[in-house]
Amino acid sequence: MTCDETSLRIQALIDGELDAEHAREVEVHAAGCTRCTAALTAHQDLRKALQGHALRFTAPARLRASIDRAVPASSTAASRRSLLKGFALGAAMSAVAATGLMFVVMRQNSDSRIVGEAVSAHLRSLQAEQHLTDVLSTDEHTVKPWFNGRIDLAPPVIDLAGQGFTLIGGRLDYIDGKPAAAIVYRRRKHVINLFVLPGAGPAQPASKPETMQGFHVVRWSEQGLNLLAVSDLAQDELEEFATKFEAAARAAKTG
């Protein structure tokens, strides 16, 4: 495991989100790497600091006194209660807004982590030829059934050789601590890893390519699956791959 891969997983390790295998990989690497040990220690210290202090703010007594002074002496108790309710309502609405913002930030962080793990898995697959495929075949009818019993989903495997993207096989990988299908394509000398994970929610068309660590990533979802295509192909070519894959998958489903 490299320092870049470790840095992407340290926060997940601290939060207890890694499976035992990936947690051990991070811990083993950090034990022999001064830089990653320092990063892991810093995250652990921050977590302890947050757990060791009360994060709830208690308003001082002078705040109530200030509110009382703001209400004219002739005002009734009901008026003062109404003012206090107004403050309470405003605080509640702020809390709801903050909760929504926190959800958006957490979702963005989760998406970013998954993209980072997909890029790391792509890098690992390129380190040696045997890491690239578990089943080596250009036949979709050989690759697709290979996943049966190995993963709890049926990944779409599409032959796009006639459109410039050659299927070369598939393998079992891990993204976000869960098994994922990796369907491998090649365009000229460029490898494309198409990761297929369980998903939820409505289908989403392919996104504009993102860039991380010099690689491009296109994401989309369909039929309860999340798909991420990762490659060092030019952005427009990877976007073309995603578009053609989506179209061919829809045609196969309706056919």
Coordinates of C-alpha atoms in Angstrom, one line a residue:
M1 CA 0.0 0.0 0.0
T2 CA 1.3 3.5 -0.9
C3 CA 1.2 6.6 1.1
D4 CA -1.5 8.1 -1.2
E5 CA -3.7 5.0 -0.7
T6 CA -3.1 5.1 3.1
S7 CA -4.0 8.8 3.4
L8 CA -7.3 8.1 1.7
R9 CA -8.2 5.4 4.2
I10 CA -6.9 6.9 7.5
Q11 CA -10.2 8.7 8.2
A12 CA -12.2 5.6 7.4
L13 CA -10.0 3.6 9.8
I14 CA -10.5 6.1 12.6
D15 CA -14.3 6.0 12.1
G16 CA -14.3 2.2 12.1
E17 CA -15.5 2.0 8.5
L18 CA -12.8 -0.3 7.1
D19 CA -13.1 -4.1 7.1
A20 CA -10.4 -6.1 8.9
E21 CA -8.3 -6.7 5.8
H22 CA -8.1 -3.0 4.8
A23 CA -7.6 -1.8 8.4
R24 CA -4.6 -4.1 8.8
E25 CA -3.1 -2.9 5.5
V26 CA -3.3 0.7 6.7
E27 CA -1.9 -0.1 10.1
V28 CA 1.0 -2.2 8.7
H29 CA 1.9 0.6 6.3
A30 CA 1.7 3.3 8.9
A31 CA 3.9 1.3 11.3
G32 CA 6.7 1.4 8.8
C33 CA 6.1 5.0 7.4
T34 CA 7.0 8.0 9.5
R35 CA 4.7 10.3 7.4
C36 CA 1.7 8.1 7.6
T37 CA 2.3 7.4 11.3
A38 CA 2.2 11.2 12.0
A39 CA -1.0 11.5 10.0
L40 CA -2.7 8.6 11.8
T41 CA -1.6 10.0 15.2
A42 CA -2.9 13.5 14.3
H43 CA -6.3 12.1 13.4
Q44 CA -6.4 10.0 16.6
D45 CA -5.5 13.0 18.7
L46 CA -8.2 15.1 17.1
R47 CA -10.8 12.4 17.7
K48 CA -9.8 12.1 21.4
A49 CA -9.9 15.9 21.8
L50 CA -13.4 16.1 20.4
Q51 CA -14.6 13.3 22.6
G52 CA -13.0 14.8 25.7
H53 CA -14.8 18.1 25.6
A54 CA -18.4 19.1 25.8
L55 CA -19.5 20.3 22.4
R56 CA -22.8 21.7 23.6
F57 CA -22.8 25.4 24.2
T58 CA -24.8 26.7 27.2
A59 CA -26.0 30.3 26.8
P60 CA -24.9 32.5 29.8
A61 CA -27.5 33.8 32.2
R62 CA -26.9 37.4 30.9
L63 CA -28.5 36.4 27.6
R64 CA -31.9 36.0 29.3
A65 CA -31.3 39.3 31.1
S66 CA -30.6 41.0 27.8
I67 CA -33.8 39.6 26.4
D68 CA -35.8 40.8 29.4
R69 CA -34.3 44.2 29.0
A70 CA -35.2 44.3 25.3
V71 CA -38.9 43.8 26.1
P72 CA -40.6 46.9 27.5
A73 CA -41.6 46.7 31.2
S74 CA -45.2 47.2 30.2
S75 CA -45.2 44.1 28.1
T76 CA -47.2 41.2 29.3
A77 CA -45.7 37.9 30.2
A78 CA -47.4 36.5 27.1
S79 CA -45.4 39.0 25.0
R80 CA -42.2 37.9 26.6
R81 CA -43.0 34.3 26.0
S82 CA -43.8 35.0 22.4
L83 CA -40.4 36.7 22.0
L84 CA -38.7 33.8 23.6
K85 CA -40.6 31.4 21.3
G86 CA -39.4 33.4 18.4
F87 CA -35.8 32.9 19.4
A88 CA -36.4 29.2 20.0
L89 CA -38.0 28.9 16.5
G90 CA -35.1 30.6 14.9
A91 CA -32.7 28.4 16.7
A92 CA -34.7 25.3 15.6
M93 CA -34.7 26.4 12.0
S94 CA -31.0 27.1 12.2
A95 CA -30.4 23.6 13.6
V96 CA -32.5 22.1 10.7
A97 CA -30.5 24.1 8.2
A98 CA -27.2 23.0 9.8
T99 CA -28.3 19.4 9.8
G100 CA -29.1 19.6 6.1
L101 CA -25.7 21.2 5.4
M102 CA -24.0 18.5 7.4
F103 CA -25.8 15.8 5.4
V104 CA -24.7 17.3 2.1
V105 CA -21.1 17.6 3.4
M106 CA -21.1 14.0 4.6
R107 CA -22.5 12.8 1.3
Q108 CA -19.8 14.7 -0.6
N109 CA -17.1 13.3 1.6
S110 CA -18.5 9.8 1.1
D111 CA -18.6 10.3 -2.6
S112 CA -15.1 11.7 -2.6
R113 CA -13.8 8.7 -0.6
I114 CA -15.4 6.2 -2.9
V115 CA -13.9 7.9 -6.0
G116 CA -10.5 7.9 -4.2
E117 CA -10.8 4.2 -3.4
A118 CA -11.8 3.4 -7.0
V119 CA -8.7 5.3 -8.3
S120 CA -6.5 3.4 -5.7
A121 CA -8.0 0.1 -6.9
H122 CA -7.3 1.0 -10.5
L123 CA -3.7 1.8 -9.6
R124 CA -3.3 -1.6 -7.8
S125 CA -4.7 -3.4 -10.9
L126 CA -1.9 -1.8 -13.0
Q127 CA 1.0 -2.8 -10.8
A128 CA 1.2 -6.3 -12.2
E129 CA -0.6 -8.1 -15.0
Q130 CA -2.1 -10.7 -12.7
H131 CA -3.8 -8.0 -10.7
L132 CA -5.8 -6.8 -13.7
T133 CA -8.1 -9.8 -14.2
D134 CA -9.3 -12.9 -12.4
V135 CA -11.1 -14.0 -15.5
L136 CA -9.4 -13.2 -18.8
S137 CA -11.8 -13.3 -21.8
T138 CA -13.1 -11.0 -24.5
D139 CA -16.4 -12.9 -24.4
E140 CA -19.1 -11.2 -22.3
H141 CA -20.9 -14.6 -21.9
T142 CA -17.8 -15.9 -20.1
V143 CA -17.1 -12.8 -18.0
K144 CA -20.6 -12.1 -16.7
P145 CA -21.4 -15.6 -15.3
W146 CA -17.9 -15.7 -13.6
F147 CA -19.3 -13.3 -11.0
N148 CA -22.1 -15.6 -10.0
G149 CA -21.7 -16.6 -6.4
R150 CA -18.8 -14.3 -5.9
I151 CA -20.7 -11.1 -5.4
D152 CA -24.3 -10.2 -4.5
L153 CA -25.1 -8.4 -7.7
A154 CA -25.2 -9.1 -11.4
P155 CA -22.9 -6.6 -13.1
P156 CA -23.7 -5.6 -16.7
V157 CA -21.0 -6.9 -19.0
I158 CA -21.2 -5.3 -22.5
D159 CA -19.1 -6.1 -25.6
L160 CA -18.0 -2.8 -27.0
A161 CA -15.2 -4.0 -29.2
G162 CA -17.0 -2.8 -32.3
Q163 CA -17.1 0.7 -30.8
G164 CA -13.4 0.8 -30.0
F165 CA -13.4 -0.5 -26.4
T166 CA -12.2 -4.1 -26.1
L167 CA -13.4 -6.2 -23.2
I168 CA -10.5 -8.1 -21.7
G169 CA -12.0 -9.7 -18.6
G170 CA -13.1 -9.0 -15.0
R171 CA -12.1 -9.4 -11.4
L172 CA -13.4 -9.1 -7.8
D173 CA -12.2 -5.9 -6.0
Y174 CA -13.2 -3.9 -2.9
I175 CA -14.6 -0.4 -2.8
D176 CA -15.8 1.4 0.3
G177 CA -15.1 -1.8 2.3
K178 CA -17.5 -3.9 0.2
P179 CA -17.0 -6.4 -2.7
A180 CA -17.3 -4.7 -6.1
A181 CA -17.1 -6.1 -9.6
A182 CA -14.4 -4.7 -11.8
I183 CA -15.0 -5.1 -15.6
V184 CA -11.9 -4.4 -17.5
Y185 CA -11.7 -2.8 -21.0
R186 CA -8.8 -1.6 -23.1
R187 CA -8.6 1.2 -25.7
R188 CA -5.3 1.2 -27.5
K189 CA -2.8 1.0 -24.6
H190 CA -5.1 2.5 -22.0
V191 CA -6.9 0.3 -19.4
I192 CA -10.4 1.2 -18.3
N193 CA -11.6 -0.3 -15.0
L194 CA -15.4 -0.2 -14.7
F195 CA -16.3 -0.7 -11.0
V196 CA -19.9 -1.9 -10.3
L197 CA -21.2 -1.5 -6.7
P198 CA -24.7 -1.9 -5.1
G199 CA -26.6 1.4 -5.3
A200 CA -30.0 2.9 -4.4
G201 CA -32.2 5.6 -5.7
P202 CA -33.2 6.5 -9.3
A203 CA -30.9 6.1 -12.3
Q204 CA -28.5 9.0 -12.9
P205 CA -26.8 9.7 -16.2
A206 CA -23.0 9.7 -16.6
S207 CA -21.4 12.7 -14.8
K208 CA -18.8 14.9 -16.3
P209 CA -15.3 13.4 -15.8
E210 CA -13.6 14.1 -12.5
T211 CA -9.9 14.0 -12.1
M212 CA -8.0 12.5 -9.2
Q213 CA -4.3 11.6 -9.0
G214 CA -4.0 12.1 -12.7
F215 CA -6.8 9.7 -13.6
H216 CA -10.2 10.5 -14.9
V217 CA -13.4 9.1 -13.3
V218 CA -17.0 9.0 -14.8
R219 CA -19.9 8.0 -12.5
W220 CA -23.5 7.0 -13.2
S221 CA -26.2 4.7 -11.8
E222 CA -28.7 2.4 -13.2
Q223 CA -30.9 -0.6 -12.1
G224 CA -29.9 -0.3 -8.5
L225 CA -26.2 -0.2 -9.3
N226 CA -23.5 2.5 -9.1
L227 CA -20.8 2.4 -11.8
L228 CA -17.5 4.2 -11.9
A229 CA -15.2 4.1 -14.9
V230 CA -11.6 5.0 -14.1
S231 CA -8.8 5.4 -16.7
D232 CA -5.9 7.6 -17.9
L233 CA -7.8 8.0 -21.2
A234 CA -8.5 11.6 -22.3
Q235 CA -11.7 12.9 -20.6
D236 CA -13.7 13.0 -23.8
E237 CA -12.8 9.4 -24.7
L238 CA -13.8 8.1 -21.2
E239 CA -17.0 10.1 -21.4
E240 CA -17.6 8.4 -24.8
F241 CA -17.0 5.0 -23.2
A242 CA -19.6 5.8 -20.5
T243 CA -22.2 7.0 -23.1
K244 CA -21.8 4.0 -25.3
F245 CA -21.9 1.6 -22.3
E246 CA -25.1 3.2 -21.1
A247 CA -26.7 3.0 -24.5
A248 CA -25.7 -0.6 -25.0
A249 CA -26.9 -1.6 -21.5
R250 CA -30.3 0.0 -22.2
A251 CA -30.6 -1.7 -25.5
A252 CA -29.7 -5.1 -23.9
K253 CA -32.3 -4.6 -21.2
T254 CA -35.1 -3.7 -23.7
G255 CA -34.0 -6.4 -26.1

